[in-house]
Coordinates of C-alpha atoms in Angstrom, one line a residue:
Chain A
G1 CA 0.0 0.0 0.0
A2 CA 0.9 3.6 -0.1
G3 CA 1.5 3.9 3.6
V4 CA 1.6 2.0 6.8
S5 CA -1.9 1.0 7.8
Q6 CA -3.0 0.2 11.3
T7 CA -6.3 -1.3 12.5
P8 CA -8.4 -0.6 14.4
S9 CA -7.7 3.1 15.0
N10 CA -9.3 2.9 18.4
K11 CA -9.9 0.0 20.7
V12 CA -11.7 0.0 24.0
T13 CA -11.5 -3.2 26.0
E14 CA -12.3 -4.4 29.5
K15 CA -9.5 -5.3 31.9
G16 CA -8.5 -8.9 31.5
K17 CA -9.6 -9.3 27.9
Y18 CA -7.4 -10.3 24.9
V19 CA -6.7 -7.8 22.1
E20 CA -5.1 -8.0 18.7
L21 CA -3.7 -4.9 16.9
R22 CA -2.8 -5.2 13.2
C23 CA -0.2 -3.5 11.1
D24 CA 0.0 -3.6 7.3
P25 CA 3.4 -2.1 6.3
I26 CA 4.5 -0.5 3.0
S27 CA 4.7 -3.1 0.3
G28 CA 8.2 -4.5 0.0
H29 CA 9.5 -3.1 3.4
T30 CA 11.3 -5.9 5.1
A31 CA 11.8 -4.2 8.5
L32 CA 8.8 -3.7 10.8
Y33 CA 8.7 -2.1 14.2
W34 CA 6.2 -1.7 17.0
Y35 CA 6.4 1.2 19.4
R36 CA 4.2 2.3 22.4
Q37 CA 3.4 5.9 23.3
S38 CA 2.0 6.8 26.6
L39 CA 0.3 10.1 27.2
G40 CA 2.8 13.0 27.1
Q41 CA 5.8 10.9 26.2
G42 CA 7.7 9.9 23.1
P43 CA 7.2 6.5 21.6
E44 CA 9.2 3.6 23.1
F45 CA 10.5 0.5 21.3
L46 CA 8.7 -2.8 21.7
I47 CA 9.8 -5.2 19.0
Y48 CA 11.5 -5.3 15.6
F49 CA 11.0 -7.8 12.8
Q50 CA 13.3 -8.4 9.9
G51 CA 11.3 -10.5 7.5
T52 CA 9.2 -13.1 9.3
G53 CA 11.4 -13.4 12.4
A54 CA 11.4 -11.2 15.5
A55 CA 15.0 -9.9 15.5
D56 CA 14.6 -8.1 18.8
D57 CA 11.7 -8.3 21.2
S58 CA 13.6 -6.8 24.2
G59 CA 11.1 -3.9 24.5
L60 CA 8.1 -6.1 25.2
P61 CA 7.2 -5.2 28.8
N62 CA 6.2 -8.8 29.9
D63 CA 5.0 -12.1 28.6
R64 CA 1.5 -10.9 28.1
F65 CA 2.7 -9.2 25.0
F66 CA 3.5 -11.1 21.8
A67 CA 3.8 -10.2 18.1
V68 CA 3.9 -12.2 14.9
R69 CA 4.6 -11.6 11.3
P70 CA 4.0 -15.0 9.6
E71 CA 4.5 -14.1 6.0
G72 CA 6.9 -11.2 6.3
S73 CA 4.3 -8.6 5.6
V74 CA 1.3 -8.0 8.0
S75 CA 2.1 -8.1 11.7
T76 CA -0.2 -8.6 14.7
L77 CA 0.6 -7.4 18.2
K78 CA -1.3 -9.5 20.7
I79 CA -1.9 -8.6 24.4
Q80 CA -3.3 -11.1 26.8
R81 CA -5.1 -10.3 30.1
T82 CA -5.0 -6.6 29.4
E83 CA -4.4 -4.2 32.3
R84 CA -5.3 -0.5 32.7
G85 CA -1.6 0.3 32.4
D86 CA -1.6 -1.1 28.9
S87 CA -3.6 1.9 27.7
A88 CA -1.5 3.8 25.2
V89 CA -1.1 4.5 21.5
Y90 CA 0.5 1.6 19.7
L91 CA 2.5 2.7 16.7
C92 CA 3.8 0.5 13.8
A93 CA 6.5 1.6 11.4
S94 CA 8.3 0.0 8.5
S95 CA 11.5 0.7 6.6
S96 CA 13.1 -0.7 3.5
M97 CA 16.2 -2.0 5.2
T98 CA 17.9 -2.3 8.5
G99 CA 20.0 0.7 9.6
T100 CA 18.2 2.6 6.9
A101 CA 19.3 6.0 5.8
L102 CA 15.8 6.5 4.5
G103 CA 14.1 6.8 7.9
Y104 CA 11.0 5.1 9.2
T105 CA 7.4 5.5 8.0
F106 CA 4.9 5.3 10.8
G107 CA 1.2 4.4 10.7
S108 CA -1.5 6.4 12.4
G109 CA -1.5 4.2 15.4
T110 CA -4.1 2.2 17.4
R111 CA -5.3 4.0 20.6
L112 CA -5.9 1.2 23.1
T113 CA -8.0 2.0 26.2
V114 CA -8.4 -0.6 28.9
V115 CA -11.3 0.1 31.3
Chain B
K1 CA 21.7 4.6 27.0
Q2 CA 20.8 7.4 24.7
E3 CA 18.7 10.1 26.3
V4 CA 16.8 12.6 24.1
T5 CA 15.5 15.8 25.6
Q6 CA 13.3 18.4 24.0
I7 CA 12.9 21.9 25.3
P8 CA 10.5 23.6 25.7
A9 CA 7.8 21.1 26.5
A10 CA 5.2 23.5 25.2
L11 CA 5.2 26.7 23.2
S12 CA 2.5 29.2 22.3
V13 CA 3.1 32.0 19.8
P14 CA 1.1 34.4 17.7
E15 CA 0.7 33.7 14.0
G16 CA 3.6 34.9 11.9
E17 CA 6.3 34.4 14.5
N18 CA 9.2 32.1 13.8
L19 CA 9.4 28.9 15.9
V20 CA 12.6 27.4 17.4
L21 CA 12.4 23.9 18.8
N22 CA 15.4 22.3 20.5
C23 CA 16.5 18.7 20.8
S24 CA 19.5 17.4 22.7
F25 CA 20.9 13.9 22.9
T26 CA 23.6 12.4 25.2
D27 CA 25.4 10.0 22.8
S28 CA 26.8 11.8 19.7
A29 CA 27.4 8.5 17.9
I30 CA 24.3 8.7 15.8
Y31 CA 23.6 7.7 12.3
N32 CA 20.8 10.1 11.6
L33 CA 18.2 12.3 13.3
Q34 CA 14.6 12.6 12.3
W35 CA 12.0 15.3 13.1
F36 CA 8.3 14.2 13.2
R37 CA 5.0 16.0 13.6
Q38 CA 2.1 14.5 15.5
D39 CA -1.4 15.8 15.5
P40 CA -3.7 15.0 18.5
G41 CA -4.8 11.4 18.4
K42 CA -2.8 10.7 15.3
G43 CA 0.4 8.9 14.3
L44 CA 3.8 10.4 13.3
T45 CA 4.5 12.3 10.1
S46 CA 8.1 12.5 9.1
L47 CA 9.2 16.1 8.4
L48 CA 13.0 16.1 8.0
L49 CA 15.8 13.5 8.2
I50 CA 19.3 14.7 8.7
Q51 CA 22.2 12.3 8.1
S52 CA 25.1 12.4 10.6
S53 CA 27.4 13.8 7.9
Q54 CA 25.0 16.7 7.2
R55 CA 24.6 20.0 9.1
E56 CA 21.1 20.9 8.0
Q57 CA 18.1 20.0 5.9
T58 CA 15.4 22.3 4.5
S59 CA 11.8 21.7 3.3
G60 CA 9.7 24.8 2.6
R61 CA 9.3 26.8 5.8
L62 CA 11.1 24.1 7.8
N63 CA 14.8 24.0 8.5
A64 CA 16.6 21.6 10.8
S65 CA 20.2 21.8 11.9
L66 CA 22.4 19.2 13.5
D67 CA 25.5 19.6 15.6
K68 CA 26.6 16.1 16.4
S69 CA 29.6 17.0 18.5
S70 CA 27.5 19.0 20.9
G71 CA 24.5 16.6 20.7
R72 CA 22.0 19.2 19.5
S73 CA 19.5 19.7 16.8
T74 CA 17.2 22.6 16.2
L75 CA 14.0 22.8 14.1
Y76 CA 13.1 26.2 12.8
I77 CA 9.6 26.9 11.4
A78 CA 9.4 30.3 9.7
A79 CA 6.3 32.5 9.6
S80 CA 4.2 30.1 11.8
Q81 CA 0.6 29.5 10.9
P82 CA -2.3 28.0 13.0
G83 CA -2.0 24.8 11.0
D84 CA 1.5 24.3 12.4
S85 CA -0.1 23.6 15.8
A86 CA 0.9 20.1 16.8
T87 CA 3.5 18.2 18.8
Y88 CA 7.0 18.0 17.3
L89 CA 9.2 15.0 18.2
C90 CA 12.8 14.4 17.5
A91 CA 14.3 10.9 17.3
V92 CA 17.9 9.7 16.9
F93 CA 18.9 6.6 15.1
P94 CA 22.1 5.1 16.5
G95 CA 23.2 3.2 13.4
D96 CA 24.7 0.2 15.3
D97 CA 21.2 -0.5 16.5
Y98 CA 17.8 0.0 14.8
K99 CA 15.8 1.5 17.6
L100 CA 14.8 5.1 17.4
S101 CA 15.2 7.0 20.7
F102 CA 12.6 9.7 21.0
G103 CA 12.3 12.9 22.9
A104 CA 9.0 13.6 24.7
G105 CA 8.1 16.3 22.2
T106 CA 7.3 20.0 22.1
T107 CA 3.6 20.9 21.8
V108 CA 3.2 24.0 19.7
T109 CA 0.1 26.3 19.6
V110 CA 0.0 29.0 17.0
R111 CA -2.6 31.6 17.9
A112 CA -4.5 33.2 15.0

């Protein structure tokens, strides 16, 4: 596609529920990143994919968070047993190569609210 | 660990004034620096990317400078307009890693 697409744009869920957030990167971009942005702060790194594999998941806060990218294109971030502290904007970005000089392209984000 | 600081946190100016937004970073070993714009409830839009070998980049009314040795970048927005109201984030890319380190942003309000 022309840009990075994230769905849904907004998600409200009850504490303890499971959610999935989807990211559709720019066609042909091999690198995909997930970031989380809490209110009033800059985005923080969660996980990085190069192709189908998670090259670095060191930013995932705990084992309730998991992400996949089975075919090297679309990625899904999964959160189990959601907590109120998980409320944030989840941003996805893609780039054409690792260590790119071209910069990242970000999606519009998914605003997750856990009530 | 790279620390990125943006000052001021918020800025309000009358229309037509020039804007000066500051970004500082603690580790000068960066590959590039990127400025983003974020509208309320939206994602990030890339404004300018400066390679570590460059000193500045310009796009329309926007100009960003980079002084790697002192760990600073400045975003200038000339002749501000109400449509420039947004949060501006700077992010550094370390090069030996792939994770962007972001500042917390400067929220700009341009009054008509």
